């Protein structure tokens, strides 16, 4: 059809220039030349050459004297005709070359865009099995091939884009690793490319479809880098988990050893005094018994906190959610902490009508932990402030102290289990479990907890609970 269109174009031009307009030969030649260039740019060289030869013949027959014959009487006309033919052929070749180079540039741009898109998809995974399962499908979707298969010797399995990848068999995939060079089956449009990381081959990718060797090499390199990256991330995560486990173990041992030893030492000393001094005065005996009773309660509380942390982490916490006024939780917490608060004055600014759906016992426990912290880390006699308000349907409760404050770097760590401030951990008793328990309880209610602090100015702990 394109050859017919070329011939029809020559016929139309001859009719217009010969019959209708009576144009001079120079204008006719330039018009034919433009037509040849346009055909070369749009359809390619072979159609342009056909049009050039046909236009040369028509130009000779209809426009060069003697008109109506293919005979050329004047030598100048021979030169003009040959110049026209040569110009048309050379211009066609140049135009065709420019067209092909443009198509190649567009194709390269598309391949680069696809490679970039493919590389972005590989960066979304940090799990090696998830990555390997997703890669064949990503190749099919990104590059428009019909099937893909991936093989890594270390994993043993072959990861496929779907069930219809029978031609990408395991033998071909494994043989490429031994050979170290890509193989191509042009009849079945199959290609097998090694995944190279430098000089090391980490696997093979098989593709059913038409892709250039450069693109296949780029895909292989990207996959090799992605596999190595995810493997390194997994090793790093395991090492980090191991170090964190060791740090946590050390923190637990340090905290538990210190906290349990203190009450046990007091109990042991009191019991020893009672046993060795039978004739103790009643007042001294009562004082020692009081020490034993208080330190036993302290031990019991430490064990209870450890058990509670375990319960909260296992997500077995059952909340008794009912509508309660927050002032009830505040009053219960203050009642239990009379001795701990000592000389601290507690300013309560809680509206009597402030309510929320909450587990009253658990929220009271959160307030106990926050108030006890404020009392521990604030100088005696300085006030502690409790405030509450309902904002955007959420109950917001704050406990503010005037202690030494918390460093910015430590504010993100203090809610972790067993973490205690560097400057206070040896001065103030504690296990570092209180704030972790408070955080777990608040989050079980669907709320959040945080701290705002400034060194030397004190801290404000705030938690929210959905109304």
Short mmCIF file of N, CA and C in Angstrom, two decimals, residues 2 6 32-52 87-103:
data_model
loop_
_atom_site.label_atom_id
_atom_site.label_comp_id
_atom_site.label_asym_id
_atom_site.label_seq_id
_atom_site.Cartn_x
_atom_site.Cartn_y
_atom_site.Cartn_z
N UNK A 2 2.00 1.20 0.66
CA UNK A 2 2.86 2.39 0.68
C UNK A 2 3.51 2.62 -0.69
N UNK A 6 3.07 5.96 -2.94
CA UNK A 6 4.17 6.71 -3.56
C UNK A 6 3.88 6.97 -5.04
N UNK A 32 9.37 17.35 -6.00
CA UNK A 32 9.63 15.90 -5.93
C UNK A 32 10.65 15.58 -4.83
N UNK A 33 11.66 16.42 -4.68
CA UNK A 33 12.71 16.19 -3.66
C UNK A 33 12.13 16.27 -2.25
N UNK A 34 11.25 17.26 -2.05
CA UNK A 34 10.60 17.37 -0.73
C UNK A 34 9.76 16.13 -0.44
N UNK A 35 9.05 15.66 -1.49
CA UNK A 35 8.23 14.45 -1.30
C UNK A 35 9.09 13.25 -0.93
N UNK A 36 10.25 13.12 -1.59
CA UNK A 36 11.17 12.01 -1.27
C UNK A 36 11.63 12.11 0.18
N UNK A 37 12.00 13.30 0.64
CA UNK A 37 12.46 13.48 2.02
C UNK A 37 11.36 13.13 3.02
N UNK A 38 10.14 13.54 2.72
CA UNK A 38 9.03 13.24 3.63
C UNK A 38 8.77 11.74 3.73
N UNK A 39 8.79 11.05 2.58
CA UNK A 39 8.58 9.60 2.59
C UNK A 39 9.70 8.91 3.34
N UNK A 40 10.94 9.36 3.16
CA UNK A 40 12.08 8.77 3.87
C UNK A 40 11.95 8.94 5.37
N UNK A 41 11.50 10.13 5.79
CA UNK A 41 11.37 10.39 7.22
C UNK A 41 10.24 9.59 7.84
N UNK A 42 9.15 9.37 7.09
CA UNK A 42 7.99 8.71 7.65
C UNK A 42 8.03 7.19 7.52
N UNK A 43 8.44 6.72 6.32
CA UNK A 43 8.29 5.29 6.02
C UNK A 43 9.60 4.52 5.87
N UNK A 44 10.70 5.20 5.64
CA UNK A 44 11.95 4.48 5.53
C UNK A 44 12.61 4.60 4.17
N UNK A 45 13.81 4.04 4.06
CA UNK A 45 14.66 4.25 2.89
C UNK A 45 14.12 3.56 1.63
N UNK A 46 13.64 2.35 1.73
CA UNK A 46 13.24 1.62 0.51
C UNK A 46 12.08 2.31 -0.20
N UNK A 47 11.14 2.87 0.57
CA UNK A 47 10.03 3.59 -0.08
C UNK A 47 10.52 4.91 -0.69
N UNK A 48 11.49 5.55 0.01
CA UNK A 48 12.04 6.80 -0.53
C UNK A 48 12.81 6.55 -1.83
N UNK A 49 13.59 5.46 -1.91
CA UNK A 49 14.32 5.13 -3.13
C UNK A 49 13.35 4.83 -4.28
N UNK A 50 12.29 4.09 -4.00
CA UNK A 50 11.28 3.80 -5.02
C UNK A 50 10.67 5.11 -5.55
N UNK A 51 10.33 6.02 -4.61
CA UNK A 51 9.75 7.28 -5.03
C UNK A 51 10.76 8.12 -5.81
N UNK A 52 12.04 8.06 -5.42
CA UNK A 52 13.07 8.85 -6.11
C UNK A 52 13.22 8.39 -7.56
N UNK A 87 20.72 13.67 -5.52
CA UNK A 87 20.28 14.43 -4.34
C UNK A 87 19.16 13.69 -3.61
N UNK A 88 18.23 13.16 -4.39
CA UNK A 88 17.11 12.45 -3.78
C UNK A 88 17.58 11.22 -3.01
N UNK A 89 18.53 10.47 -3.59
CA UNK A 89 19.03 9.25 -2.92
C UNK A 89 19.81 9.59 -1.66
N UNK A 90 20.73 10.57 -1.79
CA UNK A 90 21.55 10.94 -0.62
C UNK A 90 20.68 11.52 0.49
N UNK A 91 19.75 12.40 0.10
CA UNK A 91 18.87 12.99 1.10
C UNK A 91 17.99 11.93 1.75
N UNK A 92 17.57 10.93 0.97
CA UNK A 92 16.76 9.84 1.53
C UNK A 92 17.55 9.06 2.57
N UNK A 93 18.81 8.76 2.23
CA UNK A 93 19.64 8.02 3.17
C UNK A 93 19.86 8.81 4.47
N UNK A 94 20.15 10.11 4.32
CA UNK A 94 20.36 10.93 5.51
C UNK A 94 19.10 11.03 6.35
N UNK A 95 17.98 11.23 5.67
CA UNK A 95 16.72 11.32 6.39
C UNK A 95 16.38 10.01 7.09
N UNK A 96 16.62 8.90 6.39
CA UNK A 96 16.35 7.59 6.99
C UNK A 96 17.26 7.33 8.18
N UNK A 97 18.53 7.71 8.04
CA UNK A 97 19.47 7.54 9.16
C UNK A 97 19.04 8.36 10.37
N UNK A 98 18.61 9.61 10.12
CA UNK A 98 18.15 10.45 11.22
C UNK A 98 16.91 9.85 11.89
N UNK A 99 16.02 9.29 11.03
CA UNK A 99 14.81 8.67 11.59
C UNK A 99 15.17 7.47 12.46
N UNK A 100 16.08 6.62 11.95
CA UNK A 100 16.47 5.44 12.73
C UNK A 100 17.17 5.83 14.04
N UNK A 101 18.04 6.85 13.96
CA UNK A 101 18.71 7.30 15.17
C UNK A 101 17.72 7.86 16.18
N UNK A 102 16.70 8.55 15.68
CA UNK A 102 15.67 9.06 16.58
C UNK A 102 14.91 7.93 17.24
N UNK A 103 14.57 6.91 16.44
CA UNK A 103 13.87 5.75 17.00
C UNK A 103 14.73 5.04 18.03
#
